[in-house]
């Protein structure tokens, strides 16, 4: 009898769980996201293409999960809090204009609708030499710089070379990736150390830029 009395509640619980799991994910509000993006586009451009003059990277074409994580990192002071991270510190107050997780998801959903633009080479560098150096990067970021969700690695092949150079330097100099809560950023620090100097950085970035086709 006791076993039978437990069956019905268990069946009800399973039914409730299946109902919750079968519900479609809540759709993001693109209109709200576009409204929030009005602040973002001041620096990142009308279509999220990025602007060198304002040191703002390209957003269009990047993974939504990566953009969400970086916005949350800025909001929580995990990124952009280091006194030497001049441009990162400019992003922190911008991220705080997004009131909550829903607002973050909305603006990222809108960014996801923007077309990815081909980036221009500005640094020089030898792509042939960079190809050999990129072998280490490919382990996480993919053979074509396409990024990998299972390894929490962002897409690289649609990003401006000047931004990539600055971030590699930031990782190498401990400006980024040192916060105890920046788990994935911390993984990049030893990878940046494999590049001996700025010349090596420019070579590998030149190769990454060659993958943007």
PDB file of C-alpha atoms in Angstrom:
ATOM      1  CA  UNK A   1       0.000   0.000   0.000  1.00  0.00           C
ATOM      2  CA  UNK A   2       2.793   2.373   0.895  1.00  0.00           C
ATOM      3  CA  UNK A   3       4.454   1.787  -2.469  1.00  0.00           C
ATOM      4  CA  UNK A   4       1.174   2.411  -4.293  1.00  0.00           C
ATOM      5  CA  UNK A   5       0.615   5.614  -2.346  1.00  0.00           C
ATOM      6  CA  UNK A   6       3.975   6.911  -3.580  1.00  0.00           C
ATOM      7  CA  UNK A   7       3.346   6.107  -7.243  1.00  0.00           C
ATOM      8  CA  UNK A   8       0.740   8.798  -7.913  1.00  0.00           C
ATOM      9  CA  UNK A   9       2.763  11.702  -6.441  1.00  0.00           C
ATOM     10  CA  UNK A  10       5.825  10.521  -8.369  1.00  0.00           C
ATOM     11  CA  UNK A  11       3.856  10.353 -11.605  1.00  0.00           C
ATOM     12  CA  UNK A  12       2.521  13.862 -10.990  1.00  0.00           C
ATOM     13  CA  UNK A  13       6.033  15.163 -10.353  1.00  0.00           C
ATOM     14  CA  UNK A  14       7.348  13.567 -13.556  1.00  0.00           C
ATOM     15  CA  UNK A  15       4.430  15.016 -15.520  1.00  0.00           C
ATOM     16  CA  UNK A  16       5.159  18.493 -14.136  1.00  0.00           C
ATOM     17  CA  UNK A  17       8.844  18.217 -15.041  1.00  0.00           C
ATOM     18  CA  UNK A  18       8.036  17.070 -18.568  1.00  0.00           C
ATOM     19  CA  UNK A  19       5.629  19.980 -18.976  1.00  0.00           C
ATOM     20  CA  UNK A  20       8.260  22.510 -17.894  1.00  0.00           C
ATOM     21  CA  UNK A  21      10.932  20.929 -20.098  1.00  0.00           C
ATOM     22  CA  UNK A  22       8.641  20.894 -23.121  1.00  0.00           C
ATOM     23  CA  UNK A  23       7.862  24.604 -22.909  1.00  0.00           C
ATOM     24  CA  UNK A  24       9.631  26.660 -25.585  1.00  0.00           C
ATOM     25  CA  UNK A  25      12.374  28.979 -24.372  1.00  0.00           C
ATOM     26  CA  UNK A  26      11.118  32.484 -23.739  1.00  0.00           C
ATOM     27  CA  UNK A  27      11.577  34.538 -26.878  1.00  0.00           C
ATOM     28  CA  UNK A  28      13.800  37.565 -26.587  1.00  0.00           C
ATOM     29  CA  UNK A  29      12.301  40.996 -27.207  1.00  0.00           C
ATOM     30  CA  UNK A  30      14.069  42.254 -30.341  1.00  0.00           C
ATOM     31  CA  UNK A  31      12.367  45.645 -30.170  1.00  0.00           C
ATOM     32  CA  UNK A  32      13.644  46.146 -26.626  1.00  0.00           C
ATOM     33  CA  UNK A  33      17.062  44.881 -27.718  1.00  0.00           C
ATOM     34  CA  UNK A  34      17.184  47.349 -30.594  1.00  0.00           C
ATOM     35  CA  UNK A  35      16.267  50.171 -28.217  1.00  0.00           C
ATOM     36  CA  UNK A  36      19.116  49.188 -25.882  1.00  0.00           C
ATOM     37  CA  UNK A  37      21.496  48.951 -28.839  1.00  0.00           C
ATOM     38  CA  UNK A  38      21.084  52.679 -29.512  1.00  0.00           C
ATOM     39  CA  UNK A  39      23.681  53.255 -26.784  1.00  0.00           C
ATOM     40  CA  UNK A  40      25.955  50.483 -28.087  1.00  0.00           C
ATOM     41  CA  UNK A  41      26.005  51.733 -31.670  1.00  0.00           C
ATOM     42  CA  UNK A  42      27.546  55.047 -30.595  1.00  0.00           C
ATOM     43  CA  UNK A  43      30.861  53.206 -30.307  1.00  0.00           C
ATOM     44  CA  UNK A  44      30.311  49.846 -31.999  1.00  0.00           C
ATOM     45  CA  UNK A  45      28.665  51.220 -35.137  1.00  0.00           C
ATOM     46  CA  UNK A  46      25.194  51.101 -36.673  1.00  0.00           C
ATOM     47  CA  UNK A  47      25.555  47.424 -37.553  1.00  0.00           C
ATOM     48  CA  UNK A  48      27.884  46.370 -34.753  1.00  0.00           C
ATOM     49  CA  UNK A  49      30.829  46.458 -37.142  1.00  0.00           C
ATOM     50  CA  UNK A  50      33.175  48.139 -34.644  1.00  0.00           C
ATOM     51  CA  UNK A  51      35.135  51.384 -34.926  1.00  0.00           C
ATOM     52  CA  UNK A  52      38.890  51.817 -34.638  1.00  0.00           C
ATOM     53  CA  UNK A  53      38.551  55.534 -33.829  1.00  0.00           C
ATOM     54  CA  UNK A  54      36.630  54.611 -30.666  1.00  0.00           C
ATOM     55  CA  UNK A  55      38.541  51.379 -29.956  1.00  0.00           C
ATOM     56  CA  UNK A  56      35.269  49.461 -30.123  1.00  0.00           C
ATOM     57  CA  UNK A  57      35.412  45.869 -31.446  1.00  0.00           C
ATOM     58  CA  UNK A  58      33.077  44.213 -33.895  1.00  0.00           C
ATOM     59  CA  UNK A  59      30.040  42.595 -32.267  1.00  0.00           C
ATOM     60  CA  UNK A  60      28.155  41.345 -35.319  1.00  0.00           C
ATOM     61  CA  UNK A  61      28.806  37.693 -36.088  1.00  0.00           C
ATOM     62  CA  UNK A  62      30.022  36.824 -32.592  1.00  0.00           C
ATOM     63  CA  UNK A  63      28.341  34.040 -30.597  1.00  0.00           C
ATOM     64  CA  UNK A  64      25.413  35.146 -28.449  1.00  0.00           C
ATOM     65  CA  UNK A  65      26.617  33.130 -25.435  1.00  0.00           C
ATOM     66  CA  UNK A  66      30.004  34.853 -25.587  1.00  0.00           C
ATOM     67  CA  UNK A  67      28.511  38.341 -25.837  1.00  0.00           C
ATOM     68  CA  UNK A  68      26.205  37.589 -22.904  1.00  0.00           C
ATOM     69  CA  UNK A  69      29.102  36.379 -20.771  1.00  0.00           C
ATOM     70  CA  UNK A  70      31.248  39.423 -21.520  1.00  0.00           C
ATOM     71  CA  UNK A  71      28.418  41.852 -20.779  1.00  0.00           C
ATOM     72  CA  UNK A  72      27.813  40.114 -17.455  1.00  0.00           C
ATOM     73  CA  UNK A  73      31.554  40.165 -16.725  1.00  0.00           C
ATOM     74  CA  UNK A  74      31.640  43.917 -17.307  1.00  0.00           C
ATOM     75  CA  UNK A  75      28.529  44.430 -15.162  1.00  0.00           C
ATOM     76  CA  UNK A  76      29.972  42.396 -12.287  1.00  0.00           C
ATOM     77  CA  UNK A  77      33.443  43.950 -12.433  1.00  0.00           C
ATOM     78  CA  UNK A  78      35.060  40.714 -13.576  1.00  0.00           C
ATOM     79  CA  UNK A  79      36.289  42.497 -16.681  1.00  0.00           C
ATOM     80  CA  UNK A  80      37.180  46.162 -17.128  1.00  0.00           C
ATOM     81  CA  UNK A  81      37.976  46.783 -13.458  1.00  0.00           C
ATOM     82  CA  UNK A  82      41.772  46.753 -13.829  1.00  0.00           C
ATOM     83  CA  UNK A  83      43.133  50.296 -13.784  1.00  0.00           C
ATOM     84  CA  UNK A  84      45.279  49.551 -16.842  1.00  0.00           C
ATOM     85  CA  UNK A  85      42.316  48.363 -18.911  1.00  0.00           C
ATOM     86  CA  UNK A  86      41.476  51.808 -20.274  1.00  0.00           C
ATOM     87  CA  UNK A  87      39.034  50.716 -22.958  1.00  0.00           C
ATOM     88  CA  UNK A  88      37.532  47.926 -20.876  1.00  0.00           C
ATOM     89  CA  UNK A  89      36.772  50.422 -18.124  1.00  0.00           C
ATOM     90  CA  UNK A  90      34.788  52.462 -20.659  1.00  0.00           C
ATOM     91  CA  UNK A  91      32.531  49.463 -21.267  1.00  0.00           C
ATOM     92  CA  UNK A  92      31.635  48.897 -17.635  1.00  0.00           C
ATOM     93  CA  UNK A  93      29.221  51.856 -17.272  1.00  0.00           C
ATOM     94  CA  UNK A  94      27.716  50.976 -20.658  1.00  0.00           C
ATOM     95  CA  UNK A  95      26.970  47.438 -19.478  1.00  0.00           C
ATOM     96  CA  UNK A  96      25.274  48.817 -16.372  1.00  0.00           C
ATOM     97  CA  UNK A  97      22.621  50.452 -18.567  1.00  0.00           C
ATOM     98  CA  UNK A  98      21.263  46.916 -19.059  1.00  0.00           C
ATOM     99  CA  UNK A  99      19.089  46.430 -15.998  1.00  0.00           C
ATOM    100  CA  UNK A 100      18.999  42.639 -15.788  1.00  0.00           C
ATOM    101  CA  UNK A 101      19.663  39.327 -17.550  1.00  0.00           C
ATOM    102  CA  UNK A 102      16.572  39.787 -19.717  1.00  0.00           C
ATOM    103  CA  UNK A 103      17.897  43.121 -20.997  1.00  0.00           C
ATOM    104  CA  UNK A 104      21.275  41.520 -21.740  1.00  0.00           C
ATOM    105  CA  UNK A 105      19.614  38.699 -23.672  1.00  0.00           C
ATOM    106  CA  UNK A 106      17.428  41.147 -25.594  1.00  0.00           C
ATOM    107  CA  UNK A 107      20.291  43.313 -26.831  1.00  0.00           C
ATOM    108  CA  UNK A 108      22.388  40.255 -27.706  1.00  0.00           C
ATOM    109  CA  UNK A 109      19.440  38.785 -29.621  1.00  0.00           C
ATOM    110  CA  UNK A 110      19.254  42.011 -31.627  1.00  0.00           C
ATOM    111  CA  UNK A 111      23.009  41.993 -32.297  1.00  0.00           C
ATOM    112  CA  UNK A 112      22.608  38.447 -33.587  1.00  0.00           C
ATOM    113  CA  UNK A 113      20.372  39.781 -36.392  1.00  0.00           C
ATOM    114  CA  UNK A 114      23.140  42.076 -37.686  1.00  0.00           C
ATOM    115  CA  UNK A 115      25.226  40.916 -40.668  1.00  0.00           C
ATOM    116  CA  UNK A 116      28.868  40.074 -40.075  1.00  0.00           C
ATOM    117  CA  UNK A 117      31.131  42.447 -42.018  1.00  0.00           C
ATOM    118  CA  UNK A 118      34.542  41.512 -43.406  1.00  0.00           C
ATOM    119  CA  UNK A 119      37.300  43.188 -41.384  1.00  0.00           C
ATOM    120  CA  UNK A 120      40.266  45.072 -42.818  1.00  0.00           C
ATOM    121  CA  UNK A 121      43.929  44.373 -42.112  1.00  0.00           C
ATOM    122  CA  UNK A 122      45.712  47.273 -40.400  1.00  0.00           C
ATOM    123  CA  UNK A 123      48.721  45.746 -38.640  1.00  0.00           C
ATOM    124  CA  UNK A 124      50.679  43.903 -41.286  1.00  0.00           C
ATOM    125  CA  UNK A 125      52.246  40.692 -40.045  1.00  0.00           C
ATOM    126  CA  UNK A 126      53.238  37.544 -41.925  1.00  0.00           C
ATOM    127  CA  UNK A 127      50.292  35.152 -42.237  1.00  0.00           C
ATOM    128  CA  UNK A 128      52.588  32.294 -43.288  1.00  0.00           C
ATOM    129  CA  UNK A 129      54.559  32.598 -40.045  1.00  0.00           C
ATOM    130  CA  UNK A 130      51.327  33.078 -38.136  1.00  0.00           C
ATOM    131  CA  UNK A 131      49.919  29.785 -39.425  1.00  0.00           C
ATOM    132  CA  UNK A 132      52.525  27.821 -37.472  1.00  0.00           C
ATOM    133  CA  UNK A 133      51.825  29.845 -34.326  1.00  0.00           C
ATOM    134  CA  UNK A 134      48.067  29.391 -34.714  1.00  0.00           C
ATOM    135  CA  UNK A 135      48.331  25.635 -34.116  1.00  0.00           C
ATOM    136  CA  UNK A 136      48.060  26.324 -30.371  1.00  0.00           C
ATOM    137  CA  UNK A 137      45.052  28.634 -30.855  1.00  0.00           C
ATOM    138  CA  UNK A 138      43.252  26.155 -33.122  1.00  0.00           C
ATOM    139  CA  UNK A 139      42.919  23.682 -30.259  1.00  0.00           C
ATOM    140  CA  UNK A 140      40.192  25.844 -28.716  1.00  0.00           C
ATOM    141  CA  UNK A 141      39.206  28.384 -31.366  1.00  0.00           C
ATOM    142  CA  UNK A 142      38.965  25.933 -34.264  1.00  0.00           C
ATOM    143  CA  UNK A 143      40.968  25.387 -37.435  1.00  0.00           C
ATOM    144  CA  UNK A 144      39.262  28.332 -39.116  1.00  0.00           C
ATOM    145  CA  UNK A 145      38.943  30.601 -36.084  1.00  0.00           C
ATOM    146  CA  UNK A 146      35.243  29.780 -35.931  1.00  0.00           C
ATOM    147  CA  UNK A 147      35.159  29.338 -32.146  1.00  0.00           C
ATOM    148  CA  UNK A 148      33.811  26.403 -30.125  1.00  0.00           C
ATOM    149  CA  UNK A 149      30.975  26.415 -27.611  1.00  0.00           C
ATOM    150  CA  UNK A 150      32.117  23.191 -25.833  1.00  0.00           C
ATOM    151  CA  UNK A 151      35.421  24.933 -25.046  1.00  0.00           C
ATOM    152  CA  UNK A 152      33.848  28.352 -24.403  1.00  0.00           C
ATOM    153  CA  UNK A 153      36.052  29.852 -27.104  1.00  0.00           C
ATOM    154  CA  UNK A 154      34.774  32.839 -29.105  1.00  0.00           C
ATOM    155  CA  UNK A 155      34.929  33.330 -32.829  1.00  0.00           C
ATOM    156  CA  UNK A 156      38.102  35.131 -33.952  1.00  0.00           C
ATOM    157  CA  UNK A 157      37.886  35.228 -37.737  1.00  0.00           C
ATOM    158  CA  UNK A 158      35.563  38.231 -37.949  1.00  0.00           C
ATOM    159  CA  UNK A 159      37.314  40.475 -35.442  1.00  0.00           C
ATOM    160  CA  UNK A 160      39.513  43.519 -36.077  1.00  0.00           C
ATOM    161  CA  UNK A 161      43.249  42.865 -35.870  1.00  0.00           C
ATOM    162  CA  UNK A 162      43.901  45.891 -33.633  1.00  0.00           C
ATOM    163  CA  UNK A 163      41.374  44.591 -31.106  1.00  0.00           C
ATOM    164  CA  UNK A 164      42.825  41.072 -31.130  1.00  0.00           C
ATOM    165  CA  UNK A 165      46.306  42.517 -30.574  1.00  0.00           C
ATOM    166  CA  UNK A 166      45.156  44.542 -27.582  1.00  0.00           C
ATOM    167  CA  UNK A 167      43.383  41.589 -25.983  1.00  0.00           C
ATOM    168  CA  UNK A 168      46.353  39.243 -26.418  1.00  0.00           C
ATOM    169  CA  UNK A 169      48.547  41.893 -24.783  1.00  0.00           C
ATOM    170  CA  UNK A 170      46.013  42.311 -21.974  1.00  0.00           C
ATOM    171  CA  UNK A 171      46.022  38.586 -21.282  1.00  0.00           C
ATOM    172  CA  UNK A 172      49.811  38.431 -21.414  1.00  0.00           C
ATOM    173  CA  UNK A 173      50.249  41.427 -19.096  1.00  0.00           C
ATOM    174  CA  UNK A 174      47.666  40.236 -16.570  1.00  0.00           C
ATOM    175  CA  UNK A 175      45.229  43.044 -17.331  1.00  0.00           C
ATOM    176  CA  UNK A 176      42.597  40.533 -18.389  1.00  0.00           C
ATOM    177  CA  UNK A 177      41.988  36.992 -17.153  1.00  0.00           C
ATOM    178  CA  UNK A 178      43.309  37.500 -13.619  1.00  0.00           C
ATOM    179  CA  UNK A 179      40.003  38.019 -11.803  1.00  0.00           C
ATOM    180  CA  UNK A 180      39.239  34.865  -9.751  1.00  0.00           C
ATOM    181  CA  UNK A 181      35.788  34.608 -11.338  1.00  0.00           C
ATOM    182  CA  UNK A 182      37.071  34.948 -14.903  1.00  0.00           C
ATOM    183  CA  UNK A 183      37.454  31.200 -15.382  1.00  0.00           C
ATOM    184  CA  UNK A 184      37.563  31.206 -19.163  1.00  0.00           C
ATOM    185  CA  UNK A 185      39.708  34.330 -19.369  1.00  0.00           C
ATOM    186  CA  UNK A 186      42.236  32.641 -17.096  1.00  0.00           C
ATOM    187  CA  UNK A 187      42.581  29.858 -19.656  1.00  0.00           C
ATOM    188  CA  UNK A 188      43.795  32.401 -22.202  1.00  0.00           C
ATOM    189  CA  UNK A 189      46.628  33.777 -20.074  1.00  0.00           C
ATOM    190  CA  UNK A 190      49.069  30.861 -20.604  1.00  0.00           C
ATOM    191  CA  UNK A 191      48.073  30.705 -24.279  1.00  0.00           C
ATOM    192  CA  UNK A 192      49.031  34.365 -24.747  1.00  0.00           C
ATOM    193  CA  UNK A 193      52.380  33.592 -23.135  1.00  0.00           C
ATOM    194  CA  UNK A 194      53.246  31.275 -26.040  1.00  0.00           C
ATOM    195  CA  UNK A 195      53.606  34.360 -28.267  1.00  0.00           C
ATOM    196  CA  UNK A 196      57.093  35.689 -27.584  1.00  0.00           C
ATOM    197  CA  UNK A 197      56.589  39.308 -28.604  1.00  0.00           C
ATOM    198  CA  UNK A 198      54.384  41.779 -30.471  1.00  0.00           C
ATOM    199  CA  UNK A 199      55.799  40.651 -33.803  1.00  0.00           C
ATOM    200  CA  UNK A 200      54.644  37.080 -33.130  1.00  0.00           C
ATOM    201  CA  UNK A 201      51.231  38.411 -32.119  1.00  0.00           C
ATOM    202  CA  UNK A 202      50.910  40.310 -35.391  1.00  0.00           C
ATOM    203  CA  UNK A 203      51.893  37.220 -37.377  1.00  0.00           C
ATOM    204  CA  UNK A 204      49.244  35.014 -35.774  1.00  0.00           C
ATOM    205  CA  UNK A 205      46.620  37.755 -36.104  1.00  0.00           C
ATOM    206  CA  UNK A 206      47.482  38.171 -39.799  1.00  0.00           C
ATOM    207  CA  UNK A 207      46.789  34.468 -40.228  1.00  0.00           C
ATOM    208  CA  UNK A 208      43.498  34.739 -38.328  1.00  0.00           C
ATOM    209  CA  UNK A 209      42.467  37.617 -40.598  1.00  0.00           C
ATOM    210  CA  UNK A 210      43.195  35.432 -43.630  1.00  0.00           C
ATOM    211  CA  UNK A 211      40.540  33.002 -42.370  1.00  0.00           C
ATOM    212  CA  UNK A 212      37.783  35.629 -42.685  1.00  0.00           C
ATOM    213  CA  UNK A 213      36.291  34.581 -46.023  1.00  0.00           C
TER     214      UNK A 213
END
